[in-house]
Amino acid sequence: TISSKFVPARRHAPVISPNICENFDLYGSIGSVVALVRIDRFYAINNTTDVQVSKETRGEHFANLDMLTTLLAPHGATGVKKPIIEVIGEESTVDEEEEEFDWMYEQALPDENIVTAGHKYGFGNNTTGVFTSLQSELKGVVDVDDPDNKSVSHRREERITQELSLFDEDHYLADYFDVDTAQQCVEFIPEFYSITSDEVELSYQEKEDMLKLPRKDHLLDKGTKSMVYLGLADILYAWCFNHRVTLGENCVESAWNIAKLSSTLSWLDSFTHLKDVAISSVRRSLAFPLVRNWQLSQEVLKDTAQILTLGRKKVLQCLLEIQRFFNLSEPRYLLNQLYITDYCVWVQKVKDNKLISLADSLKKLKVTKSDMCLDLEDLEAAAHLVLEEEEENVLSPEENINNVVTDLSGLTIIENGAALGENDNEEAVVEDAVITSTREGLSHLSDSDSSSSESDSEDDSDEESDSSDSSDDDSSDDDDSEREDSSSDSSELDSDDDTLSENDEE
């Protein structure tokens, strides 16, 4: 706009680089006022300009300059199709009504005219018929089947039934006793606890996203407005849970975490009571995500209240981040069209005191385990009893050894196909016999080895003596034989003499 209405006051502007000029003047008009605008710096590479313009009235304060969507609203209406949304001029005639909400009491929702419009959903319940033509996209976006033909109460009943049926007791108890799994998430302190509402600053990316938002106002009655506030708390709880479990660093599952934990986004549900929002959010946090811990769910409730306390600018930051998640997660971009984009536009005109009032009510709200209808207290008590019984049954080392000995005494030893030891005494005798025979065998082997080694040494050292001994033995054997022969000869002579003497006598 400035480049088309303003002309340079000087022919040549100082150039500090091929793409940047700075410190030159432009003459032009802003409305009916002719002005001299001082250009601090002009960036040719992306056609952006830094400009300083003096205020017409010095000291005048311009509020909400960071709410770019409101500032860029077009002049006059450009056409509307729904009476609930009106595109208006630069000066909005719609202001946040000073209506007080008692968040602790159930609010009444507007009646649905299903004859002419069908069952509605989306921001302010102003949309219908979306999923009739997008059946292929339905399962990837929401959990409810055929939402165009189901009322809000019907969708809520099915949602509660699903939450109760999909609750996994084993998973819950595993995270309940495994403290280390959830302790890191519980002890994590998000950065938004260390800032105030005045210290919240929108980033360049967030401002760019705001420029892409549609320029429109939402005309909501009191009942619908209460429903929108409660839906906002439901969505923010899902964002806070993802922020805490990822320790402030988003992951590829962030879009799934937010869409799944929010009943507004996953079941197109509408709430009439703040406690219903808290119960639904906590119960879903115990049924679906990876980490399911009661203390973690309670910390996320505190985080949600803190976000609301910081005001609309911080809430807008969260919503813009959710919008980016869904744009990168097919086909969840439909949730942006149904809810998030309208929330980003609407929240820019919300009074901070309304959000603070909702935060205060959420801080005072008490959600107990019995409210979950999951029998958490009985489940935990039963698990503790089982652990106590297991601890009582733990035996000392001496008792374990005695049990092992007792078990071994009942065994039957099989040797060469025969069963030995029919009773405890026989088995003990057999064991002693086996041990004794084994020891004797070992000692015998050692004795034989030693004797054989000694004999080998004696043979090697006394070969000559052995040979001489053998010769002596041979000579002695010869003498003995001679003696035997001589004795035999003498006996024969004696016998001959006797024979002769007998013959002479005859």
Short mmCIF file of C-alpha atoms in Angstrom, two decimals:
data_model
loop_
_atom_site.label_atom_id
_atom_site.label_comp_id
_atom_site.label_asym_id
_atom_site.label_seq_id
_atom_site.Cartn_x
_atom_site.Cartn_y
_atom_site.Cartn_z
CA THR A 1 0.00 0.00 0.00
CA ILE A 2 2.77 2.43 0.85
CA SER A 3 4.74 1.73 -2.34
CA SER A 4 1.70 2.44 -4.51
CA LYS A 5 0.58 5.66 -2.79
CA PHE A 6 3.89 7.19 -1.81
CA VAL A 7 6.63 8.63 -4.04
CA PRO A 8 10.27 9.17 -3.08
CA ALA A 9 11.09 12.61 -1.70
CA ARG A 10 14.61 12.25 -3.04
CA ARG A 11 15.73 10.87 -6.36
CA HIS A 12 18.41 8.63 -4.97
CA ALA A 13 18.14 6.61 -1.76
CA PRO A 14 21.23 5.45 0.11
CA VAL A 15 22.05 1.88 -0.84
CA ILE A 16 23.89 -0.24 1.73
CA SER A 17 23.63 -3.51 -0.21
CA PRO A 18 22.20 -4.70 -3.54
CA ASN A 19 18.92 -5.60 -1.84
CA ILE A 20 18.62 -3.07 1.02
CA CYS A 21 18.04 0.69 1.04
CA GLU A 22 17.69 2.73 4.19
CA ASN A 23 17.02 6.24 5.51
CA PHE A 24 14.96 7.86 2.77
CA ASP A 25 11.68 9.79 2.72
CA LEU A 26 8.36 9.26 0.95
CA TYR A 27 5.54 11.74 0.41
CA GLY A 28 2.02 10.38 0.37
CA SER A 29 -1.37 10.33 2.00
CA ILE A 30 -2.95 8.22 4.70
CA GLY A 31 -6.66 8.75 4.31
CA SER A 32 -7.12 12.53 4.01
CA VAL A 33 -3.83 13.34 5.73
CA VAL A 34 -0.80 14.18 3.62
CA ALA A 35 2.30 12.93 5.37
CA LEU A 36 6.01 12.60 5.04
CA VAL A 37 6.98 9.06 5.97
CA ARG A 38 10.48 8.23 7.03
CA ILE A 39 11.59 4.86 5.65
CA ASP A 40 14.15 3.30 7.92
CA ARG A 41 14.95 0.33 5.74
CA PHE A 42 13.56 -1.27 2.59
CA TYR A 43 14.23 -4.91 1.69
CA ALA A 44 13.93 -5.43 -2.05
CA ILE A 45 14.44 -9.16 -1.87
CA ASN A 46 11.06 -9.71 -0.19
CA ASN A 47 9.42 -6.28 -0.64
CA THR A 48 9.18 -5.50 3.07
CA THR A 49 9.69 -2.09 4.62
CA ASP A 50 10.47 -0.78 8.08
CA VAL A 51 8.48 2.42 8.63
CA GLN A 52 8.17 4.88 11.48
CA VAL A 53 5.02 7.03 11.39
CA SER A 54 4.22 9.70 13.95
CA LYS A 55 0.89 9.45 15.75
CA GLU A 56 -1.65 12.13 14.93
CA THR A 57 -2.38 12.42 18.65
CA ARG A 58 0.71 12.02 20.76
CA GLY A 59 0.39 9.54 23.61
CA GLU A 60 -2.66 7.81 22.10
CA HIS A 61 -2.68 4.06 22.82
CA PHE A 62 -3.69 1.61 20.12
CA ALA A 63 -4.87 -1.67 21.62
CA ASN A 64 -4.71 -5.12 20.02
CA LEU A 65 -2.21 -4.18 17.32
CA ASP A 66 -0.89 -7.75 17.42
CA MET A 67 -4.32 -9.16 16.53
CA LEU A 68 -3.63 -8.91 12.81
CA THR A 69 -6.74 -10.72 11.66
CA THR A 70 -8.94 -8.04 13.24
CA LEU A 71 -6.83 -5.18 11.86
CA LEU A 72 -7.04 -6.53 8.32
CA ALA A 73 -10.81 -7.00 8.28
CA PRO A 74 -12.19 -5.56 4.99
CA HIS A 75 -14.45 -2.51 4.73
CA GLY A 76 -18.10 -3.52 4.69
CA ALA A 77 -19.70 -6.90 4.26
CA THR A 78 -18.52 -9.08 1.40
CA GLY A 79 -21.41 -11.49 1.61
CA VAL A 80 -22.52 -14.16 4.05
CA LYS A 81 -24.37 -17.39 3.72
CA LYS A 82 -25.02 -18.18 7.38
CA PRO A 83 -26.68 -15.87 9.86
CA ILE A 84 -24.33 -16.95 12.63
CA ILE A 85 -21.26 -15.51 10.89
CA GLU A 86 -21.07 -11.96 9.62
CA VAL A 87 -18.16 -10.43 7.73
CA ILE A 88 -17.92 -6.83 8.88
CA GLY A 89 -15.89 -3.71 8.39
CA GLU A 90 -12.68 -2.47 9.90
CA GLU A 91 -14.41 -1.22 13.01
CA SER A 92 -16.23 -4.24 14.37
CA THR A 93 -19.71 -3.62 15.68
CA VAL A 94 -19.69 -6.94 17.47
CA ASP A 95 -18.14 -6.77 20.91
CA GLU A 96 -17.76 -9.36 23.61
CA GLU A 97 -20.89 -9.04 25.70
CA GLU A 98 -20.40 -8.59 29.41
CA GLU A 99 -22.12 -11.86 30.22
CA GLU A 100 -21.24 -13.78 33.31
CA PHE A 101 -20.98 -17.58 33.18
CA ASP A 102 -21.21 -19.87 36.13
CA TRP A 103 -18.98 -22.66 34.92
CA MET A 104 -19.96 -24.94 37.79
CA TYR A 105 -23.56 -25.20 36.60
CA GLU A 106 -24.78 -26.95 33.51
CA GLN A 107 -25.44 -24.66 30.56
CA ALA A 108 -28.27 -25.15 28.08
CA LEU A 109 -27.41 -25.84 24.45
CA PRO A 110 -29.49 -24.43 21.59
CA ASP A 111 -32.07 -26.81 20.19
CA GLU A 112 -31.18 -28.54 16.94
CA ASN A 113 -33.56 -28.14 14.03
CA ILE A 114 -32.84 -31.51 12.48
CA VAL A 115 -35.79 -31.28 10.08
CA THR A 116 -34.33 -28.42 8.07
CA ALA A 117 -30.65 -28.48 8.97
CA GLY A 118 -29.79 -31.96 10.26
CA HIS A 119 -27.48 -32.75 13.17
CA LYS A 120 -24.80 -30.10 13.56
CA TYR A 121 -21.23 -29.99 14.80
CA GLY A 122 -18.16 -27.82 14.37
CA PHE A 123 -17.43 -24.45 15.93
CA GLY A 124 -20.63 -23.17 17.52
CA ASN A 125 -22.51 -26.16 16.08
CA ASN A 126 -22.88 -24.31 12.79
CA THR A 127 -21.87 -27.07 10.34
CA THR A 128 -23.66 -30.10 8.98
CA GLY A 129 -23.39 -32.51 6.08
CA VAL A 130 -19.60 -32.40 5.84
CA PHE A 131 -18.97 -36.12 6.25
CA THR A 132 -21.84 -37.16 4.01
CA SER A 133 -19.64 -36.45 1.02
CA LEU A 134 -16.38 -37.35 2.76
CA GLN A 135 -16.97 -40.88 3.97
CA SER A 136 -13.47 -41.94 2.90
CA GLU A 137 -11.99 -39.26 5.17
CA LEU A 138 -14.17 -40.06 8.17
CA LYS A 139 -12.08 -42.75 9.86
CA GLY A 140 -8.90 -40.76 9.62
CA VAL A 141 -10.42 -37.71 11.31
CA VAL A 142 -13.00 -38.65 13.95
CA ASP A 143 -14.03 -41.75 15.91
CA VAL A 144 -17.78 -41.34 15.50
CA ASP A 145 -19.53 -43.15 12.68
CA ASP A 146 -21.97 -41.20 10.50
CA PRO A 147 -22.01 -38.01 12.61
CA ASP A 148 -24.48 -36.34 10.23
CA ASN A 149 -27.19 -38.70 11.43
CA LYS A 150 -26.40 -38.71 15.15
CA SER A 151 -27.38 -36.14 17.72
CA VAL A 152 -25.00 -34.65 20.28
CA SER A 153 -26.40 -36.83 23.05
CA HIS A 154 -26.09 -39.95 20.91
CA ARG A 155 -22.47 -39.15 20.05
CA ARG A 156 -21.72 -38.56 23.73
CA GLU A 157 -23.17 -41.91 24.78
CA GLU A 158 -21.10 -43.75 22.19
CA ARG A 159 -17.99 -41.85 23.23
CA ILE A 160 -18.33 -42.79 26.90
CA THR A 161 -18.97 -46.43 25.96
CA GLN A 162 -15.81 -46.48 23.87
CA GLU A 163 -13.70 -44.93 26.63
CA LEU A 164 -14.88 -47.49 29.18
CA SER A 165 -14.39 -50.45 26.85
CA LEU A 166 -10.92 -49.48 25.60
CA PHE A 167 -9.47 -48.79 29.03
CA ASP A 168 -6.55 -51.20 29.52
CA GLU A 169 -6.10 -52.21 33.16
CA ASP A 170 -2.69 -53.82 32.59
CA HIS A 171 -1.32 -50.73 30.86
CA TYR A 172 -2.63 -48.46 33.59
CA LEU A 173 -1.16 -50.62 36.39
CA ALA A 174 2.17 -50.87 34.57
CA ASP A 175 2.48 -47.07 34.51
CA TYR A 176 1.08 -46.88 38.05
CA PHE A 177 3.89 -49.00 39.54
CA ASP A 178 6.62 -48.06 37.08
CA VAL A 179 7.17 -44.59 38.47
CA ASP A 180 10.13 -43.79 36.24
CA THR A 181 7.98 -43.91 33.11
CA ALA A 182 5.79 -40.96 34.05
CA GLN A 183 7.99 -39.25 36.62
CA GLN A 184 9.95 -37.31 34.03
CA CYS A 185 6.74 -35.94 32.52
CA VAL A 186 5.27 -35.10 35.92
CA GLU A 187 8.39 -33.25 37.07
CA PHE A 188 8.71 -31.28 33.82
CA ILE A 189 8.02 -27.55 34.27
CA PRO A 190 6.67 -25.93 31.08
CA GLU A 191 8.03 -22.54 30.09
CA PHE A 192 4.66 -20.80 30.40
CA TYR A 193 4.87 -21.00 34.21
CA SER A 194 7.75 -18.53 34.19
CA ILE A 195 6.06 -15.71 32.22
CA THR A 196 3.17 -13.31 32.67
CA SER A 197 0.44 -12.37 30.21
CA ASP A 198 2.32 -9.17 29.29
CA GLU A 199 5.44 -11.16 28.41
CA VAL A 200 3.74 -13.35 25.80
CA GLU A 201 5.10 -12.47 22.36
CA LEU A 202 3.90 -13.76 19.01
CA SER A 203 6.61 -15.08 16.71
CA TYR A 204 7.07 -14.16 13.08
CA GLN A 205 5.61 -17.53 12.02
CA GLU A 206 2.56 -16.98 14.18
CA LYS A 207 1.99 -13.52 12.70
CA GLU A 208 2.23 -14.98 9.21
CA ASP A 209 -0.35 -17.61 10.14
CA MET A 210 -2.67 -14.91 11.47
CA LEU A 211 -2.54 -13.07 8.13
CA LYS A 212 -3.93 -16.19 6.46
CA LEU A 213 -6.98 -16.38 8.73
CA PRO A 214 -10.36 -15.34 7.36
CA ARG A 215 -11.71 -11.90 8.31
CA LYS A 216 -15.01 -12.48 10.03
CA ASP A 217 -16.89 -12.20 13.28
CA HIS A 218 -18.92 -14.88 15.01
CA LEU A 219 -22.34 -13.96 16.30
CA LEU A 220 -23.01 -16.38 19.16
CA ASP A 221 -25.85 -16.45 21.64
CA LYS A 222 -25.17 -17.07 25.32
CA GLY A 223 -25.78 -20.84 25.24
CA THR A 224 -23.58 -21.35 22.19
CA LYS A 225 -20.89 -19.10 23.61
CA SER A 226 -20.71 -21.18 26.80
CA MET A 227 -20.34 -24.32 24.70
CA VAL A 228 -17.50 -22.71 22.72
CA TYR A 229 -15.63 -21.76 25.91
CA LEU A 230 -15.92 -25.31 27.27
CA GLY A 231 -14.79 -26.73 23.94
CA LEU A 232 -11.77 -24.44 24.11
CA ALA A 233 -10.83 -25.85 27.52
CA ASP A 234 -11.16 -29.38 26.12
CA ILE A 235 -8.84 -28.61 23.17
CA LEU A 236 -6.31 -26.82 25.37
CA TYR A 237 -6.11 -29.82 27.70
CA ALA A 238 -5.12 -31.99 24.74
CA TRP A 239 -2.46 -29.46 23.73
CA CYS A 240 -1.09 -29.27 27.29
CA PHE A 241 -0.90 -33.07 27.55
CA ASN A 242 1.10 -33.29 24.32
CA HIS A 243 3.35 -30.44 25.45
CA ARG A 244 4.12 -32.15 28.75
CA VAL A 245 4.69 -35.72 27.51
CA THR A 246 7.00 -34.47 24.75
CA LEU A 247 8.80 -32.21 27.27
CA GLY A 248 8.06 -29.18 25.13
CA GLU A 249 9.49 -30.73 21.95
CA ASN A 250 6.75 -31.83 19.59
CA CYS A 251 6.96 -35.10 17.69
CA VAL A 252 5.30 -36.81 14.75
CA GLU A 253 2.55 -38.09 17.07
CA SER A 254 1.61 -34.62 18.34
CA ALA A 255 -1.29 -34.23 15.90
CA TRP A 256 -2.65 -37.65 16.89
CA ASN A 257 -2.27 -36.90 20.62
CA ILE A 258 -4.27 -33.67 20.38
CA ALA A 259 -6.98 -35.00 18.09
CA LYS A 260 -7.42 -38.20 20.11
CA LEU A 261 -7.52 -36.71 23.60
CA SER A 262 -10.00 -33.97 22.73
CA SER A 263 -13.60 -35.17 22.71
CA THR A 264 -14.51 -32.04 20.77
CA LEU A 265 -12.20 -33.00 17.92
CA SER A 266 -12.47 -36.79 17.95
CA TRP A 267 -16.21 -37.14 18.66
CA LEU A 268 -17.56 -33.71 17.58
CA ASP A 269 -18.93 -33.46 21.11
CA SER A 270 -20.34 -30.38 22.85
CA PHE A 271 -20.17 -29.77 26.60
CA THR A 272 -22.56 -28.08 28.97
CA HIS A 273 -20.58 -28.38 32.22
CA LEU A 274 -16.94 -27.74 33.10
CA LYS A 275 -16.66 -30.91 35.18
CA ASP A 276 -17.79 -32.97 32.19
CA VAL A 277 -14.87 -31.46 30.26
CA ALA A 278 -12.40 -32.40 33.00
CA ILE A 279 -13.76 -35.95 33.41
CA SER A 280 -13.73 -36.62 29.68
CA SER A 281 -10.22 -35.22 29.22
CA VAL A 282 -8.70 -37.11 32.16
CA ARG A 283 -10.43 -40.38 31.28
CA ARG A 284 -9.20 -40.20 27.68
CA SER A 285 -5.69 -39.48 28.94
CA LEU A 286 -5.88 -42.77 30.89
CA ALA A 287 -7.20 -44.80 27.96
CA PHE A 288 -5.35 -43.80 24.78
CA PRO A 289 -1.86 -42.23 25.00
CA LEU A 290 1.41 -44.06 25.59
CA VAL A 291 1.87 -42.74 29.15
CA ARG A 292 -1.20 -43.28 31.35
CA ASN A 293 -0.73 -41.94 34.83
CA TRP A 294 -3.21 -40.32 37.19
CA GLN A 295 -0.76 -37.79 38.61
CA LEU A 296 0.27 -36.78 35.09
CA SER A 297 -3.36 -36.17 34.13
CA GLN A 298 -3.82 -33.96 37.18
CA GLU A 299 -0.75 -31.91 36.27
CA VAL A 300 -2.15 -31.35 32.79
CA LEU A 301 -5.32 -29.90 34.34
CA LYS A 302 -3.15 -27.35 36.13
CA ASP A 303 -1.35 -26.58 32.87
CA THR A 304 -4.68 -25.90 31.15
CA ALA A 305 -5.69 -23.45 33.87
CA GLN A 306 -2.32 -21.71 33.57
CA ILE A 307 -2.71 -21.26 29.80
CA LEU A 308 -6.15 -19.69 30.28
CA THR A 309 -4.75 -17.41 32.97
CA LEU A 310 -2.17 -15.99 30.54
CA GLY A 311 -4.96 -14.64 28.34
CA ARG A 312 -6.02 -14.76 24.74
CA LYS A 313 -2.55 -14.20 23.25
CA LYS A 314 -1.17 -17.38 24.81
CA VAL A 315 -4.34 -19.27 23.92
CA LEU A 316 -3.96 -18.05 20.34
CA GLN A 317 -0.38 -19.36 20.26
CA CYS A 318 -1.59 -22.82 21.24
CA LEU A 319 -4.36 -22.80 18.65
CA LEU A 320 -2.03 -21.67 15.87
CA GLU A 321 0.37 -24.49 16.73
CA ILE A 322 -2.50 -27.01 16.60
CA GLN A 323 -3.48 -25.58 13.22
CA ARG A 324 0.03 -26.20 11.87
CA PHE A 325 -0.02 -29.77 13.23
CA PHE A 326 -3.27 -30.58 11.47
CA ASN A 327 -2.23 -28.95 8.20
CA LEU A 328 0.71 -31.36 8.08
CA SER A 329 -1.33 -34.40 9.10
CA GLU A 330 -3.65 -35.74 6.42
CA PRO A 331 -6.63 -35.71 6.59
CA ARG A 332 -6.84 -33.84 9.90
CA TYR A 333 -6.86 -30.53 8.04
CA LEU A 334 -10.64 -30.98 8.14
CA LEU A 335 -10.52 -30.36 11.89
CA ASN A 336 -9.02 -26.94 11.14
CA GLN A 337 -11.95 -26.15 8.89
CA LEU A 338 -14.46 -27.41 11.44
CA TYR A 339 -12.98 -25.95 14.65
CA ILE A 340 -9.43 -24.61 14.92
CA THR A 341 -9.50 -21.84 12.30
CA ASP A 342 -12.71 -20.39 13.71
CA TYR A 343 -11.30 -20.62 17.24
CA CYS A 344 -8.20 -18.69 16.10
CA VAL A 345 -10.41 -15.89 14.71
CA TRP A 346 -12.88 -15.85 17.60
CA VAL A 347 -10.36 -15.86 20.46
CA GLN A 348 -8.73 -12.63 19.24
CA LYS A 349 -11.81 -10.71 20.41
CA VAL A 350 -12.37 -12.60 23.64
CA LYS A 351 -11.99 -10.63 26.85
CA ASP A 352 -9.14 -11.85 29.03
CA ASN A 353 -11.31 -11.71 32.13
CA LYS A 354 -13.57 -14.41 30.65
CA LEU A 355 -10.60 -16.73 30.18
CA ILE A 356 -9.32 -15.96 33.66
CA SER A 357 -12.75 -16.70 35.10
CA LEU A 358 -12.74 -20.07 33.33
CA ALA A 359 -9.22 -20.76 34.65
CA ASP A 360 -10.22 -19.98 38.23
CA SER A 361 -13.17 -22.35 38.02
CA LEU A 362 -10.93 -25.06 36.62
CA LYS A 363 -8.46 -24.63 39.49
CA LYS A 364 -11.24 -25.05 42.04
CA LEU A 365 -12.63 -28.12 40.32
CA LYS A 366 -11.95 -31.46 42.01
CA VAL A 367 -11.83 -34.56 39.86
CA THR A 368 -11.55 -37.88 41.70
CA LYS A 369 -10.78 -41.38 40.54
CA SER A 370 -14.34 -42.44 41.23
CA ASP A 371 -15.54 -39.85 38.69
CA MET A 372 -13.81 -41.83 35.93
CA CYS A 373 -16.16 -44.83 36.33
CA LEU A 374 -13.15 -47.09 35.73
CA ASP A 375 -12.93 -48.63 39.25
CA LEU A 376 -9.42 -47.24 39.59
CA GLU A 377 -9.38 -47.38 43.38
CA ASP A 378 -10.46 -51.04 43.50
CA LEU A 379 -7.98 -51.88 40.75
CA GLU A 380 -5.09 -50.28 42.61
CA ALA A 381 -6.11 -51.89 45.93
CA ALA A 382 -6.23 -55.35 44.33
CA ALA A 383 -2.82 -54.81 42.76
CA HIS A 384 -1.32 -53.82 46.12
CA LEU A 385 -2.74 -56.97 47.76
CA VAL A 386 -1.13 -59.14 45.10
CA LEU A 387 2.23 -57.47 45.67
CA GLU A 388 1.95 -57.93 49.44
CA GLU A 389 1.23 -61.65 49.03
CA GLU A 390 4.22 -62.04 46.75
CA GLU A 391 6.46 -60.29 49.27
CA GLU A 392 5.22 -62.58 52.06
CA ASN A 393 6.00 -65.64 49.95
CA VAL A 394 9.57 -64.56 49.38
CA LEU A 395 11.84 -67.09 51.23
CA SER A 396 15.25 -66.64 52.80
CA PRO A 397 18.35 -68.25 51.16
CA GLU A 398 18.41 -71.06 53.76
CA GLU A 399 14.77 -71.88 53.06
CA ASN A 400 15.41 -71.88 49.34
CA ILE A 401 18.29 -74.36 49.82
CA ASN A 402 16.11 -76.62 51.94
CA ASN A 403 13.42 -76.59 49.29
CA VAL A 404 15.95 -77.50 46.62
CA VAL A 405 17.24 -80.42 48.72
CA THR A 406 13.69 -81.60 49.32
CA ASP A 407 12.93 -81.50 45.64
CA LEU A 408 16.08 -83.42 44.79
CA SER A 409 15.27 -86.12 47.35
CA GLY A 410 12.18 -86.99 45.40
CA LEU A 411 14.13 -87.76 42.23
CA THR A 412 14.77 -91.35 41.00
CA ILE A 413 18.24 -92.21 39.71
CA ILE A 414 18.30 -94.48 36.66
CA GLU A 415 21.46 -96.58 36.01
CA ASN A 416 21.74 -99.23 33.26
CA GLY A 417 17.95 -99.28 32.88
CA ALA A 418 17.33 -100.09 36.54
CA ALA A 419 15.68 -97.78 39.03
CA LEU A 420 17.67 -97.40 42.19
CA GLY A 421 16.56 -95.99 45.44
CA GLU A 422 12.87 -96.53 45.99
CA ASN A 423 12.80 -94.42 49.10
CA ASP A 424 14.68 -91.54 50.59
CA ASN A 425 17.11 -93.80 52.57
CA GLU A 426 18.02 -95.94 49.57
CA GLU A 427 18.58 -92.84 47.48
CA ALA A 428 20.88 -91.42 50.15
CA VAL A 429 22.83 -94.75 50.27
CA VAL A 430 23.10 -94.80 46.49
CA GLU A 431 24.35 -91.23 46.45
CA ASP A 432 27.02 -92.08 49.11
CA ALA A 433 28.05 -95.19 47.20
CA VAL A 434 28.42 -93.28 43.98
CA ILE A 435 30.49 -90.61 45.65
CA THR A 436 32.71 -93.23 47.43
CA SER A 437 33.31 -95.25 44.26
CA THR A 438 34.16 -92.12 42.38
CA ARG A 439 36.71 -91.10 44.99
CA GLU A 440 38.26 -94.63 45.08
CA GLY A 441 38.50 -94.66 41.32
CA LEU A 442 40.29 -91.37 41.35
CA SER A 443 42.72 -92.50 44.09
CA HIS A 444 43.41 -95.80 42.28
CA LEU A 445 44.17 -93.97 39.10
CA SER A 446 46.60 -91.72 40.93
CA ASP A 447 48.37 -94.73 42.62
CA SER A 448 48.70 -96.65 39.37
CA ASP A 449 50.08 -93.61 37.64
CA SER A 450 52.73 -93.11 40.36
CA SER A 451 53.76 -96.81 40.43
CA SER A 452 54.01 -96.98 36.68
CA SER A 453 56.20 -93.92 36.65
CA GLU A 454 58.48 -95.40 39.34
CA SER A 455 58.82 -98.74 37.53
CA ASP A 456 59.67 -96.92 34.32
CA SER A 457 62.43 -95.00 36.04
CA GLU A 458 63.86 -98.16 37.64
CA ASP A 459 63.91 -100.02 34.33
CA ASP A 460 65.70 -97.17 32.62
CA SER A 461 68.36 -96.79 35.32
CA ASP A 462 69.17 -100.48 36.05
CA GLU A 463 69.36 -102.18 32.68
CA GLU A 464 72.86 -103.63 33.35
CA SER A 465 71.97 -104.92 36.77
CA ASP A 466 68.90 -106.62 35.35
CA SER A 467 71.00 -108.35 32.71
CA SER A 468 73.58 -109.55 35.26
CA ASP A 469 70.85 -110.81 37.50
CA SER A 470 69.38 -112.76 34.68
CA SER A 471 72.77 -114.43 33.93
CA ASP A 472 73.21 -115.40 37.57
CA ASP A 473 69.81 -116.90 37.58
CA ASP A 474 70.68 -118.99 34.54
CA SER A 475 73.86 -120.34 36.17
CA SER A 476 72.06 -121.21 39.32
CA ASP A 477 69.44 -123.02 37.31
CA ASP A 478 72.19 -125.11 35.61
CA ASP A 479 73.73 -126.11 38.98
CA ASP A 480 70.38 -127.21 40.24
CA SER A 481 69.81 -129.33 37.23
CA GLU A 482 73.21 -130.96 37.58
CA ARG A 483 72.50 -131.71 41.16
CA GLU A 484 69.24 -133.32 40.25
CA ASP A 485 70.97 -135.41 37.60
CA SER A 486 73.64 -136.58 40.03
CA SER A 487 71.12 -137.52 42.59
CA SER A 488 69.16 -139.44 40.07
CA ASP A 489 72.29 -141.29 38.93
CA SER A 490 73.20 -142.23 42.47
CA SER A 491 69.79 -143.56 43.08
CA GLU A 492 70.02 -145.65 39.97
CA LEU A 493 73.42 -147.12 41.11
CA ASP A 494 71.98 -147.94 44.44
CA SER A 495 69.20 -149.76 42.81
CA ASP A 496 71.65 -151.73 40.60
CA ASP A 497 73.75 -152.72 43.65
CA ASP A 498 70.74 -154.01 45.36
CA THR A 499 69.87 -156.11 42.36
CA LEU A 500 73.34 -157.69 42.17
CA SER A 501 73.37 -158.54 45.81
CA GLU A 502 70.13 -160.34 45.48
CA ASN A 503 71.41 -162.37 42.55
CA ASP A 504 74.56 -163.45 44.47
CA GLU A 505 72.60 -164.74 47.35
CA GLU A 506 70.59 -166.83 45.03
#
